[in-house]
Coordinates of C-alpha atoms and ligand atoms in Angstrom, one line a residue:
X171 CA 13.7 91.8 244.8
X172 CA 17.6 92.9 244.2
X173 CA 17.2 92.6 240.9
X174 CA 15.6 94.8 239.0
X175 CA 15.9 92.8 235.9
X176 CA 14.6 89.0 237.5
X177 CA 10.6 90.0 236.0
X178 CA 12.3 90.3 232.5
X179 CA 12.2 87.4 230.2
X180 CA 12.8 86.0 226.6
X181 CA 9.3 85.4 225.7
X182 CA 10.2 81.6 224.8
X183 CA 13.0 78.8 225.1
X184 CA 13.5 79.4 220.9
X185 CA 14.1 83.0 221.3
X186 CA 16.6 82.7 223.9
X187 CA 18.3 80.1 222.1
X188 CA 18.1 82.4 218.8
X189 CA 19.5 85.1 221.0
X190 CA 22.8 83.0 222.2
X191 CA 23.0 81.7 218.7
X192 CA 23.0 85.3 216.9
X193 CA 25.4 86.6 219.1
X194 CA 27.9 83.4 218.7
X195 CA 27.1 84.0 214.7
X196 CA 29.9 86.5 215.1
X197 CA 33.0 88.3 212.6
X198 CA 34.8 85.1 214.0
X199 CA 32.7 82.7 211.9
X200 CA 33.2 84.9 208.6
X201 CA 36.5 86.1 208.7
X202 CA 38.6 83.2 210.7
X203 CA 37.1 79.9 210.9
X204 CA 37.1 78.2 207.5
X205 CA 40.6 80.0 207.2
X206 CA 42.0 78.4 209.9
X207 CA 40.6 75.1 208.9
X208 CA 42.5 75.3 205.8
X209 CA 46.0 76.3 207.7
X210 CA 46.0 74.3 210.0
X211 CA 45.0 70.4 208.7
X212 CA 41.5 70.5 207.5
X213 CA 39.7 67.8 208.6
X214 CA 41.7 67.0 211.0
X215 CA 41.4 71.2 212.1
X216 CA 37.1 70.7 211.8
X217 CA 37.4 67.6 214.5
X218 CA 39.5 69.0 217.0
X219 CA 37.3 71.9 216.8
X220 CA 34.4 70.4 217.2
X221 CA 35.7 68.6 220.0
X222 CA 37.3 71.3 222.0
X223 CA 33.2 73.3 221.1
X224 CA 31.5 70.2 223.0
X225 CA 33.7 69.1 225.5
X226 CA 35.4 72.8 226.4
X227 CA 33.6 75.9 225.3
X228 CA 30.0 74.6 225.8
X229 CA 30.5 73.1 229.1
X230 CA 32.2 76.9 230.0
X231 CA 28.1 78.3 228.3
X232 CA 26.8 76.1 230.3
X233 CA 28.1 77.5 233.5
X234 CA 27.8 81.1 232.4
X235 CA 23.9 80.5 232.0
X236 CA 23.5 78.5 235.1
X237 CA 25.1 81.4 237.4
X238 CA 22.7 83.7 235.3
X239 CA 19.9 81.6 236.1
X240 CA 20.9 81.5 239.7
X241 CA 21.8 85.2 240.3
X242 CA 20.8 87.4 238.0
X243 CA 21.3 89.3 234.8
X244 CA 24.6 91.5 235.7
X245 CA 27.5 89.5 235.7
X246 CA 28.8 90.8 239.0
X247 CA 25.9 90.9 240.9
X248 CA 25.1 87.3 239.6
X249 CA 28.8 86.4 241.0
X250 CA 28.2 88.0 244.2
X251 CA 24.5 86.1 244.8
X252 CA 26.0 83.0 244.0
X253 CA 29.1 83.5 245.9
X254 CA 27.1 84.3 249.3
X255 CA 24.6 81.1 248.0
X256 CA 27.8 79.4 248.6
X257 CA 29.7 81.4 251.2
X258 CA 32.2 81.7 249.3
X259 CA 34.5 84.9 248.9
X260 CA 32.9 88.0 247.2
X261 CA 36.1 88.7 245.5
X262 CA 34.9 86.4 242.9
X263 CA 33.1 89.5 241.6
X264 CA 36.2 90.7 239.9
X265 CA 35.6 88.0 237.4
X266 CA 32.3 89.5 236.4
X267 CA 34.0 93.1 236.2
X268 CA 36.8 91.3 233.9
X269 CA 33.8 89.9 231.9
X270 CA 32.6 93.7 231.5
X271 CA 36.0 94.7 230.6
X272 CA 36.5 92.2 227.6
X273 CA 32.9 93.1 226.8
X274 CA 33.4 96.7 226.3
X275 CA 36.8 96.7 224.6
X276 CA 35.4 93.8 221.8
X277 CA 32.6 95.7 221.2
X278 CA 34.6 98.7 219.9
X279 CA 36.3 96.3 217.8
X280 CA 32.9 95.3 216.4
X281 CA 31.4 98.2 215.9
X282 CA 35.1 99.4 214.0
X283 CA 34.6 96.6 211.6
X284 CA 30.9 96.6 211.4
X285 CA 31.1 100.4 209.8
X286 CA 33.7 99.2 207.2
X287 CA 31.0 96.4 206.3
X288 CA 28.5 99.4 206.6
X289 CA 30.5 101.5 204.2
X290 CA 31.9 98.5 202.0
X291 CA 28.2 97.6 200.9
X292 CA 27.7 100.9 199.7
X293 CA 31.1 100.7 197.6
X294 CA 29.7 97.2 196.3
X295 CA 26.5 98.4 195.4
X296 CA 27.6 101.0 193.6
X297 CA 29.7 99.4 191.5
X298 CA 33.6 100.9 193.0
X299 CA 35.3 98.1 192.8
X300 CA 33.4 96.4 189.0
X301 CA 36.0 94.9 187.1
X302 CA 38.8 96.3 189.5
X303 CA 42.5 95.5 189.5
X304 CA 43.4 93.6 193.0
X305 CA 46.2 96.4 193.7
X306 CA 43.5 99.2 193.3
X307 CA 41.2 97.1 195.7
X308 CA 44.0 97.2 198.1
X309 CA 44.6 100.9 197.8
X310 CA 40.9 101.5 198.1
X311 CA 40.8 100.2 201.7
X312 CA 44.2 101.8 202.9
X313 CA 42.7 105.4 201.4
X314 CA 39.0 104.3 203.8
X315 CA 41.4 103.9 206.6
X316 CA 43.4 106.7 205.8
X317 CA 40.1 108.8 206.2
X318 CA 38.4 109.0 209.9
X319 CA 35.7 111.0 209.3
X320 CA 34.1 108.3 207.1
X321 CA 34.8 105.4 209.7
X322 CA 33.5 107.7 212.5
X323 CA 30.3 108.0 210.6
X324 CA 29.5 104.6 210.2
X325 CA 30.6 103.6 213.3
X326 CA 28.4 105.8 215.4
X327 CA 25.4 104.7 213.0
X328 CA 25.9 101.3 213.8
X329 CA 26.6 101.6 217.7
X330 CA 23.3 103.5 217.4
X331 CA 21.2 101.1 216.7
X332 CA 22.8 98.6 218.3
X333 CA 22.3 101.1 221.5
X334 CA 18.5 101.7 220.5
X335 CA 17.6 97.7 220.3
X336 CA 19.6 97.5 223.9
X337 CA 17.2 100.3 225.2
X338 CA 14.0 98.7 223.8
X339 CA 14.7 96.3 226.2
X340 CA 15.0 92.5 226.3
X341 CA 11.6 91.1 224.6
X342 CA 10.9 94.2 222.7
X343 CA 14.3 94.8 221.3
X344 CA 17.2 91.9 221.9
X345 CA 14.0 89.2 221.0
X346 CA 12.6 90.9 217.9
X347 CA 16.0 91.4 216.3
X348 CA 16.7 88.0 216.9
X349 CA 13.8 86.5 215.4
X350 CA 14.4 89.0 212.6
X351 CA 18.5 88.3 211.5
X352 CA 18.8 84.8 212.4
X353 CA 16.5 83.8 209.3
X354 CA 17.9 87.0 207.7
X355 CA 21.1 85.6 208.3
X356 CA 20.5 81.9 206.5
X357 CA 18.8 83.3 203.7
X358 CA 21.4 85.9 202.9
X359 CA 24.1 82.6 203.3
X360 CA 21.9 80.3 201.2
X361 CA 21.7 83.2 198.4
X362 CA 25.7 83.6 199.1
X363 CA 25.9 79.6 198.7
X364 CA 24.1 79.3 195.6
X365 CA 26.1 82.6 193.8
X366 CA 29.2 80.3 195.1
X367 CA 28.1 77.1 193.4
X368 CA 27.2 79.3 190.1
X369 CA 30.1 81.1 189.6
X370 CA 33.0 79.7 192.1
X371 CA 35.5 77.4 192.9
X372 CA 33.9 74.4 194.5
X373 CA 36.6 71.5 193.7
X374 CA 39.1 74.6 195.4
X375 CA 37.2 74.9 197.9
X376 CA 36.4 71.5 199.0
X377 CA 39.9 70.8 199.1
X378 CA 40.8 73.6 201.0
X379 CA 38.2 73.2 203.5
X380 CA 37.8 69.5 203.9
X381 CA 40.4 67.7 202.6
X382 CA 42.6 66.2 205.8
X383 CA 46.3 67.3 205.3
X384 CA 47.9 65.9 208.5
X385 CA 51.1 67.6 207.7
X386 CA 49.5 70.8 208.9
X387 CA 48.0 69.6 211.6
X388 CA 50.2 69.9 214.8
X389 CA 49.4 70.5 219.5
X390 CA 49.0 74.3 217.8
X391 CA 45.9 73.5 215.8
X392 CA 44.6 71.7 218.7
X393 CA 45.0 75.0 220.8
X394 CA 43.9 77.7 218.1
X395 CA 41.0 75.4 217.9
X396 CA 40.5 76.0 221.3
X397 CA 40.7 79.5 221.3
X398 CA 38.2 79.8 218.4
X399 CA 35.7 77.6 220.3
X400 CA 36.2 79.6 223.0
X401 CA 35.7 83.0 220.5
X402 CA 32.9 82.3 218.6
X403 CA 30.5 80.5 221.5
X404 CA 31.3 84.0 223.0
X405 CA 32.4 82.8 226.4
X406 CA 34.1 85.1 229.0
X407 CA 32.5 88.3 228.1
X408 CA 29.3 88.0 230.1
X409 CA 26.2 87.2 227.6
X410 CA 25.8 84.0 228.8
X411 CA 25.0 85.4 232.4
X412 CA 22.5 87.8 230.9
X413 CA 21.0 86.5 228.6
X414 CA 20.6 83.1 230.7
X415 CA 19.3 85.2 233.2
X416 CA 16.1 86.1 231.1
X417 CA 15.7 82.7 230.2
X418 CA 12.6 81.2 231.2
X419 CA 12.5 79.3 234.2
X420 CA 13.3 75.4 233.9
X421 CA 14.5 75.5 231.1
X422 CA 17.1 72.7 229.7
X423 CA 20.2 74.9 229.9
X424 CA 22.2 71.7 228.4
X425 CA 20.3 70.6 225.1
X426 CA 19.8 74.8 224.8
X427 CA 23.3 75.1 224.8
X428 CA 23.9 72.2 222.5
X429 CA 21.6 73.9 220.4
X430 CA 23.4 77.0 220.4
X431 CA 26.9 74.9 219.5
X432 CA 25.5 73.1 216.6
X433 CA 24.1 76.3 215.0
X434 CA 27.0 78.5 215.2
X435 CA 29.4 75.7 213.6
X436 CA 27.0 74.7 210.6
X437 CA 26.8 78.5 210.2
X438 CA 30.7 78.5 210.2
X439 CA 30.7 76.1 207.7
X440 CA 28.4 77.5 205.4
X441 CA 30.2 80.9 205.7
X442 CA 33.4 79.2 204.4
X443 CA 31.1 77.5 201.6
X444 CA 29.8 81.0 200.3
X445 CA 33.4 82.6 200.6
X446 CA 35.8 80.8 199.9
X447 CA 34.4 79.2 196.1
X448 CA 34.3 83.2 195.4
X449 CA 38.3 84.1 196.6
X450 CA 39.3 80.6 194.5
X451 CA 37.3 81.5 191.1
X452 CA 39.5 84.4 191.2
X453 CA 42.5 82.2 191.8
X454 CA 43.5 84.0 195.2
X455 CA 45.8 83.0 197.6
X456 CA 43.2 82.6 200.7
X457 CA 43.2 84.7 203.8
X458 CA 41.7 86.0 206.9
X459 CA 40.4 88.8 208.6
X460 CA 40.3 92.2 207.7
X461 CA 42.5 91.7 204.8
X462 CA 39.7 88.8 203.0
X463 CA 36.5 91.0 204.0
X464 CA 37.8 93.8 202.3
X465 CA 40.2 93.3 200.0
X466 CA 40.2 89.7 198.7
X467 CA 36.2 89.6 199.1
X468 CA 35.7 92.6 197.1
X469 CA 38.4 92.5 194.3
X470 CA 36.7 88.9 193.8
X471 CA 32.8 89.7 193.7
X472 CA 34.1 92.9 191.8
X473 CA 35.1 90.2 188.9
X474 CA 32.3 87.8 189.1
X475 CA 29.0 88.2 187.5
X476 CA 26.3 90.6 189.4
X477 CA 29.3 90.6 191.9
X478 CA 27.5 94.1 192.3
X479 CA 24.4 92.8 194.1
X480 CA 26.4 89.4 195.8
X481 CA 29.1 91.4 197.6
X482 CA 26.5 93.8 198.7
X483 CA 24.4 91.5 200.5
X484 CA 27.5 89.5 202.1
X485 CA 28.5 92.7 203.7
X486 CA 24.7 93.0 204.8
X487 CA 25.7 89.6 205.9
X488 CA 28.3 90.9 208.3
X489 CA 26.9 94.3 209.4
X490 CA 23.8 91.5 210.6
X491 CA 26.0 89.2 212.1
X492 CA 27.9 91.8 214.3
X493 CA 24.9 93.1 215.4
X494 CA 23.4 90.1 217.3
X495 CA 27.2 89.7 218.5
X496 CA 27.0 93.5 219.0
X497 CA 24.2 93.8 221.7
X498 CA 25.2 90.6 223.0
X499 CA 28.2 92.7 223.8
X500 CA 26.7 95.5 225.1
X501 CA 23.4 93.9 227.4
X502 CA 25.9 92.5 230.5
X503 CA 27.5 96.0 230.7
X504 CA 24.2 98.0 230.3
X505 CA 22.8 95.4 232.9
X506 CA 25.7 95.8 234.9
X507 CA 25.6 99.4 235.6
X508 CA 21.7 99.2 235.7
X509 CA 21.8 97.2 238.9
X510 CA 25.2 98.6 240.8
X511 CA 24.6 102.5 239.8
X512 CA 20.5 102.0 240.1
X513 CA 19.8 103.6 236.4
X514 CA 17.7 103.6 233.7
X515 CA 18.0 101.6 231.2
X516 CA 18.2 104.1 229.0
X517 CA 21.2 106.3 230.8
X518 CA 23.3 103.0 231.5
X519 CA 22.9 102.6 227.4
X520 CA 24.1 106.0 227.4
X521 CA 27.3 105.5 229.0
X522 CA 28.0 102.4 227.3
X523 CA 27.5 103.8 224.4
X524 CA 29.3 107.0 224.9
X525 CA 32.3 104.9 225.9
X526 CA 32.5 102.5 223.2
X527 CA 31.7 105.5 221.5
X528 CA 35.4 107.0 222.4
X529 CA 37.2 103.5 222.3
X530 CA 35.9 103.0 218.7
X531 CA 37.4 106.4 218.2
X532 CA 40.6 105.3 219.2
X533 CA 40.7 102.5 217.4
X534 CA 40.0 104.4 214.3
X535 CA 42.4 107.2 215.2
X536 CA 45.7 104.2 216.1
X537 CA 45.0 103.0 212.2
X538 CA 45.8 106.4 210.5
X539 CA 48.9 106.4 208.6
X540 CA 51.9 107.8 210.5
X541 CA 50.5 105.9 213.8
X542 CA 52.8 103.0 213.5
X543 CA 49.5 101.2 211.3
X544 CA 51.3 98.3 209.3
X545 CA 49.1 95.8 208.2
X546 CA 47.0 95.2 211.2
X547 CA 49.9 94.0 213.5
X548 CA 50.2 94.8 217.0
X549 CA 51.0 98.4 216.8
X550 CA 47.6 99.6 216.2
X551 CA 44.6 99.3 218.8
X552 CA 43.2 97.0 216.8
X553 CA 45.4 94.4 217.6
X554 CA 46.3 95.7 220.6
X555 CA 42.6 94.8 221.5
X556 CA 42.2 91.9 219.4
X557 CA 45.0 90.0 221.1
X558 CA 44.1 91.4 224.7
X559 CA 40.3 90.4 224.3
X560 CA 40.8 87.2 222.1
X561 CA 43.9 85.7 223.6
X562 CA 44.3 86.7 227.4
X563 CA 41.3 88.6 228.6
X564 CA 38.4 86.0 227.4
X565 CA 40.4 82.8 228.2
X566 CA 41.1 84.1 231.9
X567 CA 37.7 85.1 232.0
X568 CA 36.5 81.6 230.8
X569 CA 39.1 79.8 233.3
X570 CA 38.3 81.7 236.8
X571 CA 34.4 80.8 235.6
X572 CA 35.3 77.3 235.5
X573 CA 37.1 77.4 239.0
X574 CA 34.1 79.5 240.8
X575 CA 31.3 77.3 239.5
X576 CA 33.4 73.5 239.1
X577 CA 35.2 74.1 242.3
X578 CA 33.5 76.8 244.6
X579 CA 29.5 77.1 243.9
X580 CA 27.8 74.4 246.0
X581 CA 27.2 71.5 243.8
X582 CA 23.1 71.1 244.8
X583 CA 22.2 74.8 243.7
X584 CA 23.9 73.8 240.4
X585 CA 21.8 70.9 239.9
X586 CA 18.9 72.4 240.9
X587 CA 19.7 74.8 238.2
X588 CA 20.5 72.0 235.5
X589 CA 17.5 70.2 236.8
X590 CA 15.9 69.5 233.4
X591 CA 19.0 68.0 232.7
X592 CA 19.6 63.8 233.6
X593 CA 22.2 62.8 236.0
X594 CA 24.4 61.7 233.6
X595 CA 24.6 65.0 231.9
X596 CA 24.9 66.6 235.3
X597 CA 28.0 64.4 236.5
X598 CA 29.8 64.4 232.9
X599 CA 29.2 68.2 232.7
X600 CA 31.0 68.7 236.1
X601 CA 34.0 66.7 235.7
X602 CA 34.7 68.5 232.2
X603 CA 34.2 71.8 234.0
X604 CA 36.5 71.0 236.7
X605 CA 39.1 69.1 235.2
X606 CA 39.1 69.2 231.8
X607 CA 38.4 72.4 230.5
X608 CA 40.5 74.3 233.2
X609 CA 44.0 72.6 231.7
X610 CA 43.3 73.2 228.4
X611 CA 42.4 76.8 229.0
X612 CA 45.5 76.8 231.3
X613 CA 47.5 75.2 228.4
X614 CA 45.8 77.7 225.4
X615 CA 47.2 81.0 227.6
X616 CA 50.4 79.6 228.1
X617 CA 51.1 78.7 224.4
X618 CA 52.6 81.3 222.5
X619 CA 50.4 81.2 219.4
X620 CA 50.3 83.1 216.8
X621 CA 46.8 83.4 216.2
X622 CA 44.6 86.2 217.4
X623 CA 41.1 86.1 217.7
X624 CA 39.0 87.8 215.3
Ligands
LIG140 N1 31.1 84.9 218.8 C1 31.4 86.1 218.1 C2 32.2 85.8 216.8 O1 32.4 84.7 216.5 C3 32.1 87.0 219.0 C4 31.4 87.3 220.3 C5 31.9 86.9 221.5 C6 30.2 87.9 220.3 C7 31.2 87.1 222.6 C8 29.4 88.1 221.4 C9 29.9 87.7 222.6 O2 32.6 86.7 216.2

């Protein structure tokens, strides 16, 4: 057999769901979603995404698993089975290198951010920021990043065990951790929820969150909620090749996927539900990424009650949650390389590692003072990445899938594939692959947003 990888399987139909749904459970669902529900129209923001998850992104999933199922755990080697399945082109196998390529330069974001939340729950437990002034919060973060050594440290710590689950394999690593964080994951929420509810700003939050403002609602919400779909469903960067590919056989990719999609957006909501009570008790303008996880999020728990103990396990929270989106990450390249260079497990994990090792560095390096770092626009490499990754590189990754499978793969091998799956699903499936979801991909890379994507 070709692949060296076909024996290898999730040992059940829950743990590969689990597995999809840890590694959509991303930064994007923390840092970005409930905030851009309250830009951009609420309600109104929560529908079109919802939408654009079902009808857009999933569909995408579905086709990702499928050619996994079909060819195989490395994305490029899956391509080129299905492509001669099909005689079709082999230059479709770019597509799966592209899908490598967005995979290895978003992990070194990840692992970037998932040292700060690394670091940042030592600062909380310890009590650094207790009763601090929002100014000094501020400061406290510009002096971390001033300071690479620290980063560097928790960086590597983090990549390595994200590298040591990848090398225990698929059931023994990848499968335990995701049985492990995924309830790890509500509980910490649920504990998050509750402090929220005790201490926060529900009537804030609720209105911020829920309440339908169609003035802010506009063609641009539709599209950022496109491109978040897109994001945190974790299209375009391979997993749903690999990790479909150790799914067991027959399963129903469709209601799997499904599952997946409902998962990831109640966790979405829940995440704005512990967060955002906590920035409004402290009557705090709301915000997203970086600058809420570590400077709104910890100037407010730092004023709360036992904010102490809260703000350390919500960075637990995110260290977690990156790392199921983490070896998501990091499984298509390993696999990859396994299969075209014929190595180890172990070695390919190496070299991944030891290049998201060095990109990591970079990114660190492009954010000290004197590098052009202003407040996380595009002039460091972390928005140099974010933007490639989030708004061109996953999208076009996402749209050539839709053309190879919708328009080139041989219709019978994909419903062979989708067998578990009734005719209906089959034929509504296709014509939002082929139709639907190429335009609005097409539309979302044309539109100059403003929106990154973590
Ligand atoms: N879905 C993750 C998030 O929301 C990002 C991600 C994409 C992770 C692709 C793995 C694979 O943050």
């Amino acid at each position: 057999m070709a692949d060296p990888n076909a024996p290898v399987r999730w040992g059940s139909r829950t743990t590969f769901v689990l597995a999809l749904s840890a590694s959509a459970v991303g930064l994007g669902n923390l840092w970005r979603f409930s905030y851009l529900s309250g830009e951009y129209g609420g309600g109104a923001f929560v529908i079109s995404y919802v939408l654009c998850l079902f009808l857009i992104a999933a569909p995408v999933m579905v086709a990702e698993v499928v050619l996994g199922r079909y060819g195989g755990s490395s994305p490029v080697a899956a391509i080129r089975r299905a492509c001669d399945g099909s005689l079709r082109s082999r230059g479709w196998t770019l597509v799966g290198a592209l899908a490598c390529l967005t995979s290895v330069l978003m992990l070194s974001l990840y692992i970037v951010v998932a040292g700060w939340g690394m670091a940042y729950a030592g600062f909380m437990q310890a009590g650094v920021f207790s009763a601090a002034r929002a100014a000094e919060v501020g400061e406290h973060f510009a002096q971390f990043l001033a300071e690479p050594m620290q980063q560097v440290y928790w960086q590597s710590l983090f990549l390595l065990v994200a590298s040591g689950i990848i090398v225990l394999g698929v059931r023994r690593g990848l499968g335990v951790l995701v049985w492990l964080a995924v309830p790890a994951l509500l509980a910490m929420l649920a504990f998050l929820i509750k402090y929220g509810f005790d201490y926060g700003d529900i009537a804030a939050t609720r209105n911020f969150l829920f309440s339908t403002r169609l003035v802010d609602f506009s063609g641009e919400s539709v599209l950022v909620a496109l491109g978040h779909a897109l994001f945190t469903l974790g299209v375009g960067v391979g997993t749903g090749i690999s990790y479909g590919a150790y799914a067991p056989q027959r399963i129903p990719i469709g209601r799997s996927i499904f599952a997946v999609a409902v998962f990831d957006s109640v966790l979405a909501l829940l995440a704005g539900l512990a967060i955002f009570p906590i920035v409004f008790a402290n009557n705090m303008e709301p915000n997203a990424g970086p600058g809420l996880l570590f400077i709104s999020l910890p100037y407010a728990f730092g004023n709360l009650m036992q904010g102490e103990l809260a703000g350390a396990v919500f960075f637990l929270l995110v260290v977690l949650a990156a790392l199921g989106s983490a070896v998501a990450l990091m499984e298509p390249v390993v696999a990859m390389l396994m299969q075209l260079a014929r190595l180890e497990r172990f070695t390919a994990a190496l070299i991944v590692g030891a290049v998201v090792w060095l990109l990591g560095l970079a990114v660190v390096m492009s954010l000290q003072p004197g590098q052009g770092w202003a407040g996380f626009g595009e002039r460091n490499l972390l928005g140099v990445f974010d933007m490639l990754t989030a708004r061109i590189l996953l999208p076009l990754v996402a749209l050539l899938v839709t053309l190879l499978v919708g328009w080139r793969l041989r219709p019978e091998i994909l419903r062979l594939e989708l067998a578990r799956e009734s005719a209906l699903f089959f034929s509504l499936w296709r014509f939002l692959l082929r139709y639907i979801a190429p335009l609005a991909i097409a539309l979302l890379m044309l539109a100059p947003l403003r929106a990154g994507g973590v």
